[in-house]
Amino acid sequence: TTERTFSIIKPDATRRNLTGAVTKMLEEAGLRVVASKRIHMTREQAEGFYGVHKERPFFADLVGFMISGPVVVQVLEGEDAVAANRKVMGATNPANAEPGTIRKELAESIEANSVHGSDSAENAAIEIAFFFQPEEIVG
Ligand code: CMP
């Protein structure tokens, strides 16, 4: 079934001019970019977006990293988009990611891991609504 997921091209990737390279890998995985915008997240946005990780030891570093430069937030659409996106991203830690995945080929570290992707369709809907108005998404 066709579904949508939410993606972030993180500051380590925008800094290295990898927005196109990441997007190309997403598109080659069968995902269509139906919304996209480059933003510099506020601390409040980053803390809110990653609220589920609030108690984790890496939370403060993660928020600091996510506001260290611009990001590109995107809505991706396709057949089983959540799973397709997770597959092309690869494991959270690039050291554990499969060859050919975005994180294996492009990421720098477990924190500077180039991309975020929703882990479920349920969370995708929440994450999409966090950054996009319905009319900004053109399917
Ligand atoms: P992301 O999919 O954006 O969701 C939470 C992020 O926390 C994760 O990707 C990583 O970039 C970051 N992170 C930093 N340190 C860790 C860690 N030790 N374990 C898991 N995630 C981490």
GROMACS .gro file of N, CA and C and ligand atoms in nm:
model
  439
    1THR      N    1   0.084  -0.121   0.000
    1THR     CA    2   0.000   0.000   0.000
    1THR      C    3   0.087   0.126   0.000
    2THR      N    4   0.038   0.227  -0.071
    2THR     CA    5   0.109   0.355  -0.075
    2THR      C    6   0.093   0.424   0.059
    3GLU      N    7   0.204   0.470   0.113
    3GLU     CA    8   0.200   0.543   0.239
    3GLU      C    9   0.304   0.654   0.237
    4ARG      N   10   0.303   0.733   0.344
    4ARG     CA   11   0.398   0.844   0.354
    4ARG      C   12   0.487   0.826   0.476
    5THR      N   13   0.609   0.876   0.466
    5THR     CA   14   0.697   0.880   0.581
    5THR      C   15   0.765   1.016   0.586
    6PHE      N   16   0.833   1.042   0.696
    6PHE     CA   17   0.897   1.171   0.718
    6PHE      C   18   1.048   1.152   0.725
    7SER      N   19   1.122   1.240   0.659
    7SER     CA   20   1.267   1.231   0.653
    7SER      C   21   1.332   1.365   0.687
    8ILE      N   22   1.447   1.359   0.751
    8ILE     CA   23   1.528   1.480   0.771
    8ILE      C   24   1.668   1.454   0.716
    9ILE      N   25   1.715   1.543   0.629
    9ILE     CA   26   1.856   1.544   0.589
    9ILE      C   27   1.926   1.632   0.692
   10LYS      N   28   2.014   1.571   0.771
   10LYS     CA   29   2.068   1.634   0.891
   10LYS      C   30   2.183   1.733   0.861
   11PRO      N   31   2.223   1.815   0.960
   11PRO     CA   32   2.323   1.919   0.936
   11PRO      C   33   2.458   1.868   0.883
   12ASP      N   34   2.499   1.747   0.921
   12ASP     CA   35   2.628   1.697   0.869
   12ASP      C   36   2.621   1.680   0.718
   13ALA      N   37   2.502   1.646   0.667
   13ALA     CA   38   2.485   1.623   0.523
   13ALA      C   39   2.467   1.755   0.447
   14THR      N   40   2.386   1.847   0.501
   14THR     CA   41   2.370   1.976   0.430
   14THR      C   42   2.504   2.050   0.426
   15ARG      N   43   2.582   2.040   0.535
   15ARG     CA   44   2.713   2.106   0.545
   15ARG      C   45   2.808   2.058   0.437
   16ARG      N   46   2.798   1.929   0.402
   16ARG     CA   47   2.889   1.870   0.302
   16ARG      C   48   2.826   1.869   0.162
   17ASN      N   49   2.719   1.948   0.142
   17ASN     CA   50   2.652   1.955   0.010
   17ASN      C   51   2.603   1.819  -0.038
   18LEU      N   52   2.544   1.742   0.054
   18LEU     CA   53   2.496   1.608   0.020
   18LEU      C   54   2.343   1.601   0.008
   19THR      N   55   2.278   1.717   0.004
   19THR     CA   56   2.131   1.715  -0.008
   19THR      C   57   2.087   1.639  -0.134
   20GLY      N   58   2.152   1.667  -0.244
   20GLY     CA   59   2.118   1.600  -0.370
   20GLY      C   60   2.152   1.452  -0.367
   21ALA      N   61   2.268   1.420  -0.313
   21ALA     CA   62   2.311   1.279  -0.307
   21ALA      C   63   2.216   1.196  -0.222
   22VAL      N   64   2.174   1.251  -0.109
   22VAL     CA   65   2.080   1.179  -0.022
   22VAL      C   66   1.945   1.164  -0.094
   23THR      N   67   1.897   1.273  -0.151
   23THR     CA   68   1.768   1.270  -0.219
   23THR      C   69   1.769   1.170  -0.335
   24LYS      N   70   1.880   1.164  -0.407
   24LYS     CA   71   1.893   1.069  -0.518
   24LYS      C   72   1.879   0.925  -0.467
   25MET      N   73   1.943   0.896  -0.353
   25MET     CA   74   1.934   0.760  -0.298
   25MET      C   75   1.791   0.729  -0.252
   26LEU      N   76   1.723   0.829  -0.197
   26LEU     CA   77   1.583   0.810  -0.157
   26LEU      C   78   1.497   0.782  -0.280
   27GLU      N   79   1.517   0.860  -0.385
   27GLU     CA   80   1.437   0.843  -0.508
   27GLU      C   81   1.467   0.709  -0.573
   28GLU      N   82   1.594   0.669  -0.573
   28GLU     CA   83   1.630   0.540  -0.633
   28GLU      C   84   1.572   0.423  -0.554
   29ALA      N   85   1.537   0.449  -0.427
   29ALA     CA   86   1.473   0.345  -0.346
   29ALA      C   87   1.321   0.343  -0.369
   30GLY      N   88   1.273   0.421  -0.463
   30GLY     CA   89   1.130   0.418  -0.497
   30GLY      C   90   1.046   0.520  -0.423
   31LEU      N   91   1.112   0.611  -0.353
   31LEU     CA   92   1.039   0.710  -0.274
   31LEU      C   93   1.027   0.840  -0.352
   32ARG      N   94   0.907   0.899  -0.349
   32ARG     CA   95   0.882   1.026  -0.417
   32ARG      C   96   0.880   1.138  -0.313
   33VAL      N   97   0.953   1.247  -0.341
   33VAL     CA   98   0.954   1.363  -0.251
   33VAL      C   99   0.829   1.445  -0.279
   34VAL      N  100   0.731   1.440  -0.188
   34VAL     CA  101   0.605   1.512  -0.210
   34VAL      C  102   0.597   1.643  -0.130
   35ALA      N  103   0.699   1.667  -0.047
   35ALA     CA  104   0.715   1.795   0.022
   35ALA      C  105   0.860   1.805   0.066
   36SER      N  106   0.915   1.928   0.061
   36SER     CA  107   1.056   1.946   0.098
   36SER      C  108   1.080   2.091   0.135
   37LYS      N  109   1.148   2.116   0.246
   37LYS     CA  110   1.191   2.252   0.275
   37LYS      C  111   1.317   2.252   0.362
   38ARG      N  112   1.401   2.352   0.336
   38ARG     CA  113   1.525   2.367   0.411
   38ARG      C  114   1.496   2.465   0.524
   39ILE      N  115   1.526   2.423   0.646
   39ILE     CA  116   1.499   2.507   0.763
   39ILE      C  117   1.618   2.501   0.858
   40HIS      N  118   1.629   2.600   0.944
   40HIS     CA  119   1.723   2.592   1.055
   40HIS      C  120   1.636   2.577   1.180
   41MET      N  121   1.631   2.459   1.237
   41MET     CA  122   1.545   2.433   1.353
   41MET      C  123   1.583   2.520   1.471
   42THR      N  124   1.481   2.565   1.543
   42THR     CA  125   1.506   2.629   1.671
   42THR      C  126   1.533   2.520   1.775
   43ARG      N  127   1.592   2.559   1.886
   43ARG     CA  128   1.614   2.464   1.996
   43ARG      C  129   1.479   2.404   2.042
   44GLU      N  130   1.377   2.488   2.047
   44GLU     CA  131   1.244   2.442   2.091
   44GLU      C  132   1.187   2.337   1.996
   45GLN      N  133   1.206   2.360   1.866
   45GLN     CA  134   1.159   2.262   1.768
   45GLN      C  135   1.233   2.129   1.783
   46ALA      N  136   1.366   2.137   1.797
   46ALA     CA  137   1.445   2.014   1.807
   46ALA      C  138   1.411   1.938   1.934
   47GLU      N  139   1.396   2.010   2.045
   47GLU     CA  140   1.359   1.945   2.172
   47GLU      C  141   1.221   1.882   2.162
   48GLY      N  142   1.129   1.950   2.096
   48GLY     CA  143   0.994   1.896   2.079
   48GLY      C  144   0.992   1.775   1.989
   49PHE      N  145   1.064   1.786   1.877
   49PHE     CA  146   1.066   1.675   1.781
   49PHE      C  147   1.124   1.549   1.844
   50TYR      N  148   1.231   1.565   1.921
   50TYR     CA  149   1.299   1.450   1.982
   50TYR      C  150   1.255   1.428   2.128
   51GLY      N  151   1.138   1.479   2.163
   51GLY     CA  152   1.087   1.468   2.300
   51GLY      C  153   1.089   1.328   2.358
   52VAL      N  154   1.066   1.228   2.272
   52VAL     CA  155   1.066   1.088   2.316
   52VAL      C  156   1.204   1.045   2.370
   53HIS      N  157   1.311   1.117   2.330
   53HIS     CA  158   1.447   1.082   2.375
   53HIS      C  159   1.495   1.169   2.492
   54LYS      N  160   1.404   1.248   2.550
   54LYS     CA  161   1.438   1.345   2.653
   54LYS      C  162   1.526   1.293   2.767
   55GLU      N  163   1.500   1.169   2.810
   55GLU     CA  164   1.574   1.113   2.924
   55GLU      C  165   1.702   1.042   2.884
   56ARG      N  166   1.729   1.035   2.754
   56ARG     CA  167   1.848   0.962   2.707
   56ARG      C  168   1.974   1.044   2.730
   57PRO      N  169   2.086   0.975   2.755
   57PRO     CA  170   2.211   1.047   2.782
   57PRO      C  171   2.259   1.132   2.664
   58PHE      N  172   2.217   1.095   2.542
   58PHE     CA  173   2.264   1.168   2.424
   58PHE      C  174   2.172   1.284   2.384
   59PHE      N  175   2.065   1.309   2.462
   59PHE     CA  176   1.963   1.407   2.422
   59PHE      C  177   2.021   1.547   2.399
   60ALA      N  178   2.099   1.598   2.494
   60ALA     CA  179   2.150   1.735   2.482
   60ALA      C  180   2.242   1.749   2.360
   61ASP      N  181   2.329   1.650   2.340
   61ASP     CA  182   2.419   1.652   2.223
   61ASP      C  183   2.338   1.646   2.094
   62LEU      N  184   2.236   1.560   2.094
   62LEU     CA  185   2.153   1.542   1.975
   62LEU      C  186   2.084   1.674   1.937
   63VAL      N  187   2.026   1.741   2.035
   63VAL     CA  188   1.960   1.869   2.009
   63VAL      C  189   2.061   1.972   1.960
   64GLY      N  190   2.177   1.978   2.025
   64GLY     CA  191   2.281   2.072   1.984
   64GLY      C  192   2.326   2.047   1.840
   65PHE      N  193   2.340   1.920   1.805
   65PHE     CA  194   2.379   1.884   1.668
   65PHE      C  195   2.271   1.923   1.568
   66MET      N  196   2.145   1.896   1.600
   66MET     CA  197   2.037   1.920   1.504
   66MET      C  198   2.012   2.069   1.478
   67ILE      N  199   2.061   2.155   1.569
   67ILE     CA  200   2.047   2.300   1.546
   67ILE      C  201   2.181   2.363   1.507
   68SER      N  202   2.281   2.279   1.474
   68SER     CA  203   2.414   2.329   1.440
   68SER      C  204   2.420   2.381   1.296
   69GLY      N  205   2.316   2.357   1.218
   69GLY     CA  206   2.313   2.404   1.080
   69GLY      C  207   2.178   2.372   1.021
   70PRO      N  208   2.157   2.408   0.894
   70PRO     CA  209   2.029   2.380   0.830
   70PRO      C  210   2.004   2.231   0.810
   71VAL      N  211   1.877   2.198   0.803
   71VAL     CA  212   1.835   2.062   0.770
   71VAL      C  213   1.733   2.074   0.656
   72VAL      N  214   1.707   1.961   0.591
   72VAL     CA  215   1.600   1.957   0.491
   72VAL      C  216   1.497   1.855   0.539
   73VAL      N  217   1.377   1.904   0.569
   73VAL     CA  218   1.268   1.815   0.611
   73VAL      C  219   1.186   1.779   0.487
   74GLN      N  220   1.151   1.650   0.477
   74GLN     CA  221   1.083   1.602   0.358
   74GLN      C  222   0.971   1.504   0.394
   75VAL      N  223   0.869   1.503   0.312
   75VAL     CA  224   0.768   1.397   0.316
   75VAL      C  225   0.792   1.308   0.195
   76LEU      N  226   0.804   1.179   0.220
   76LEU     CA  227   0.831   1.081   0.114
   76LEU      C  228   0.709   0.991   0.098
   77GLU      N  229   0.675   0.960  -0.026
   77GLU     CA  230   0.559   0.877  -0.054
   77GLU      C  231   0.599   0.759  -0.141
   78GLY      N  232   0.541   0.644  -0.113
   78GLY     CA  233   0.568   0.527  -0.197
   78GLY      C  234   0.511   0.401  -0.135
   79GLU      N  235   0.529   0.292  -0.206
   79GLU     CA  236   0.486   0.161  -0.158
   79GLU      C  237   0.565   0.127  -0.031
   80ASP      N  238   0.496   0.099   0.078
   80ASP     CA  239   0.561   0.068   0.206
   80ASP      C  240   0.674   0.167   0.237
   81ALA      N  241   0.641   0.295   0.229
   81ALA     CA  242   0.743   0.400   0.238
   81ALA      C  243   0.824   0.396   0.369
   82VAL      N  244   0.759   0.364   0.481
   82VAL     CA  245   0.833   0.363   0.608
   82VAL      C  246   0.945   0.259   0.603
   83ALA      N  247   0.910   0.139   0.562
   83ALA     CA  248   1.009   0.031   0.556
   83ALA      C  249   1.113   0.056   0.447
   84ALA      N  250   1.068   0.105   0.331
   84ALA     CA  251   1.161   0.133   0.220
   84ALA      C  252   1.262   0.239   0.261
   85ASN      N  253   1.214   0.341   0.334
   85ASN     CA  254   1.305   0.447   0.378
   85ASN      C  255   1.404   0.394   0.482
   86ARG      N  256   1.355   0.313   0.576
   86ARG     CA  257   1.444   0.259   0.679
   86ARG      C  258   1.552   0.170   0.616
   87LYS      N  259   1.513   0.096   0.513
   87LYS     CA  260   1.609   0.008   0.447
   87LYS      C  261   1.720   0.089   0.378
   88VAL      N  262   1.681   0.193   0.306
   88VAL     CA  263   1.783   0.270   0.233
   88VAL      C  264   1.866   0.358   0.328
   89MET      N  265   1.812   0.393   0.446
   89MET     CA  266   1.891   0.467   0.544
   89MET      C  267   2.002   0.381   0.603
   90GLY      N  268   1.970   0.256   0.635
   90GLY     CA  269   2.065   0.169   0.704
   90GLY      C  270   2.060   0.189   0.855
   91ALA      N  271   2.138   0.113   0.928
   91ALA     CA  272   2.138   0.115   1.075
   91ALA      C  273   2.174   0.254   1.128
   92THR      N  274   2.120   0.286   1.247
   92THR     CA  275   2.145   0.416   1.312
   92THR      C  276   2.294   0.447   1.319
   93ASN      N  277   2.373   0.347   1.360
   93ASN     CA  278   2.518   0.364   1.366
   93ASN      C  279   2.578   0.325   1.231
   94PRO      N  280   2.639   0.420   1.159
   94PRO     CA  281   2.693   0.388   1.027
   94PRO      C  282   2.791   0.271   1.027
   95ALA      N  283   2.855   0.248   1.141
   95ALA     CA  284   2.948   0.134   1.151
   95ALA      C  285   2.875   0.001   1.133
   96ASN      N  286   2.745   0.000   1.165
   96ASN     CA  287   2.666  -0.123   1.154
   96ASN      C  288   2.578  -0.127   1.030
   97ALA      N  289   2.585  -0.023   0.947
   97ALA     CA  290   2.495  -0.012   0.832
   97ALA      C  291   2.546  -0.096   0.714
   98GLU      N  292   2.451  -0.149   0.636
   98GLU     CA  293   2.484  -0.230   0.519
   98GLU      C  294   2.544  -0.142   0.408
   99PRO      N  295   2.635  -0.201   0.329
   99PRO     CA  296   2.686  -0.129   0.213
   99PRO      C  297   2.572  -0.086   0.121
  100GLY      N  298   2.586   0.031   0.061
  100GLY     CA  299   2.483   0.081  -0.030
  100GLY      C  300   2.378   0.165   0.039
  101THR      N  301   2.376   0.165   0.172
  101THR     CA  302   2.280   0.249   0.244
  101THR      C  303   2.336   0.390   0.261
  102ILE      N  304   2.244   0.483   0.285
  102ILE     CA  305   2.283   0.624   0.301
  102ILE      C  306   2.382   0.639   0.416
  103ARG      N  307   2.352   0.575   0.529
  103ARG     CA  308   2.440   0.594   0.645
  103ARG      C  309   2.576   0.529   0.625
  104LYS      N  310   2.579   0.412   0.559
  104LYS     CA  311   2.710   0.348   0.535
  104LYS      C  312   2.794   0.434   0.441
  105GLU      N  313   2.730   0.484   0.335
  105GLU     CA  314   2.806   0.554   0.231
  105GLU      C  315   2.838   0.698   0.267
  106LEU      N  316   2.752   0.762   0.348
  106LEU     CA  317   2.765   0.907   0.366
  106LEU      C  318   2.782   0.954   0.510
  107ALA      N  319   2.735   0.877   0.609
  107ALA     CA  320   2.731   0.930   0.745
  107ALA      C  321   2.867   0.933   0.812
  108GLU      N  322   2.879   1.019   0.914
  108GLU     CA  323   3.006   1.039   0.983
  108GLU      C  324   3.013   0.964   1.116
  109SER      N  325   2.901   0.953   1.188
  109SER     CA  326   2.900   0.893   1.321
  109SER      C  327   2.757   0.860   1.361
  110ILE      N  328   2.738   0.797   1.477
  110ILE     CA  329   2.603   0.763   1.523
  110ILE      C  330   2.519   0.889   1.543
  111GLU      N  331   2.583   1.000   1.580
  111GLU     CA  332   2.509   1.125   1.595
  111GLU      C  333   2.494   1.196   1.460
  112ALA      N  334   2.607   1.216   1.394
  112ALA     CA  335   2.606   1.282   1.262
  112ALA      C  336   2.580   1.176   1.156
  113ASN      N  337   2.457   1.119   1.160
  113ASN     CA  338   2.427   1.004   1.074
  113ASN      C  339   2.341   1.041   0.953
  114SER      N  340   2.351   1.167   0.913
  114SER     CA  341   2.303   1.219   0.783
  114SER      C  342   2.152   1.224   0.761
  115VAL      N  343   2.079   1.126   0.815
  115VAL     CA  344   1.934   1.123   0.791
  115VAL      C  345   1.858   1.075   0.914
  116HIS      N  346   1.735   1.123   0.924
  116HIS     CA  347   1.635   1.067   1.016
  116HIS      C  348   1.521   1.013   0.932
  117GLY      N  349   1.461   0.905   0.976
  117GLY     CA  350   1.340   0.855   0.912
  117GLY      C  351   1.244   0.801   1.016
  118SER      N  352   1.115   0.819   0.994
  118SER     CA  353   1.014   0.771   1.088
  118SER      C  354   1.025   0.619   1.107
  119ASP      N  355   0.996   0.573   1.229
  119ASP     CA  356   1.007   0.429   1.256
  119ASP      C  357   0.874   0.355   1.243
  120SER      N  358   0.765   0.428   1.218
  120SER     CA  359   0.634   0.364   1.198
  120SER      C  360   0.544   0.461   1.123
  121ALA      N  361   0.438   0.409   1.064
  121ALA     CA  362   0.343   0.495   0.993
  121ALA      C  363   0.275   0.591   1.092
  122GLU      N  364   0.251   0.541   1.212
  122GLU     CA  365   0.189   0.621   1.317
  122GLU      C  366   0.276   0.743   1.352
  123ASN      N  367   0.405   0.717   1.377
  123ASN     CA  368   0.497   0.827   1.406
  123ASN      C  369   0.519   0.916   1.285
  124ALA      N  370   0.515   0.858   1.166
  124ALA     CA  371   0.531   0.940   1.044
  124ALA      C  372   0.424   1.048   1.040
  125ALA      N  373   0.301   1.013   1.069
  125ALA     CA  374   0.191   1.110   1.066
  125ALA      C  375   0.215   1.223   1.167
  126ILE      N  376   0.263   1.185   1.286
  126ILE     CA  377   0.292   1.285   1.390
  126ILE      C  378   0.406   1.376   1.346
  127GLU      N  379   0.513   1.315   1.292
  127GLU     CA  380   0.632   1.391   1.253
  127GLU      C  381   0.603   1.482   1.134
  128ILE      N  382   0.526   1.433   1.037
  128ILE     CA  383   0.488   1.516   0.921
  128ILE      C  384   0.410   1.639   0.970
  129ALA      N  385   0.316   1.617   1.060
  129ALA     CA  386   0.232   1.727   1.111
  129ALA      C  387   0.312   1.827   1.192
  130PHE      N  388   0.427   1.782   1.248
  130PHE     CA  389   0.513   1.870   1.326
  130PHE      C  390   0.575   1.979   1.238
  131PHE      N  391   0.603   1.948   1.113
  131PHE     CA  392   0.675   2.041   1.026
  131PHE      C  393   0.597   2.092   0.905
  132PHE      N  394   0.489   2.024   0.867
  132PHE     CA  395   0.419   2.061   0.743
  132PHE      C  396   0.271   2.085   0.764
  133GLN      N  397   0.220   2.188   0.695
  133GLN     CA  398   0.077   2.207   0.679
  133GLN      C  399   0.030   2.114   0.567
  134PRO      N  400  -0.093   2.066   0.574
  134PRO     CA  401  -0.142   1.973   0.470
  134PRO      C  402  -0.124   2.027   0.328
  135GLU      N  403  -0.144   2.157   0.308
  135GLU     CA  404  -0.137   2.212   0.172
  135GLU      C  405   0.006   2.222   0.118
  136GLU      N  406   0.105   2.201   0.205
  136GLU     CA  407   0.245   2.201   0.159
  136GLU      C  408   0.285   2.067   0.099
  137ILE      N  409   0.199   1.968   0.114
  137ILE     CA  410   0.229   1.833   0.065
  137ILE      C  411   0.151   1.812  -0.065
  138VAL      N  412   0.227   1.788  -0.172
  138VAL     CA  413   0.166   1.776  -0.305
  138VAL      C  414   0.196   1.637  -0.360
  139GLY      N  415   0.099   1.549  -0.351
  139GLY     CA  416   0.119   1.409  -0.388
  139GLY      C  417   0.100   1.386  -0.538
  140CMP     P1  418   1.743   0.952   1.467
  140CMP     O1  419   1.680   0.849   1.378
  140CMP     O2  420   1.734   1.092   1.420
  140CMP     O3  421   1.677   0.941   1.613
  140CMP     C1  422   1.750   0.975   1.731
  140CMP     C2  423   1.890   1.011   1.702
  140CMP     O4  424   1.976   1.017   1.814
  140CMP     C3  425   1.953   0.908   1.613
  140CMP     O5  426   1.898   0.916   1.484
  140CMP     C4  427   2.102   0.942   1.627
  140CMP     O6  428   2.145   1.034   1.532
  140CMP     C5  429   2.110   1.011   1.764
  140CMP     N1  430   2.197   0.940   1.857
  140CMP     C6  431   2.307   0.992   1.911
  140CMP     N2  432   2.364   0.905   1.993
  140CMP     C7  433   2.288   0.794   1.993
  140CMP     C8  434   2.296   0.667   2.058
  140CMP     N3  435   2.394   0.637   2.142
  140CMP     N4  436   2.200   0.576   2.032
  140CMP     C9  437   2.097   0.605   1.948
  140CMP     N5  438   2.087   0.724   1.882
  140CMP    C10  439   2.182   0.816   1.904
   0.00000   0.00000   0.00000
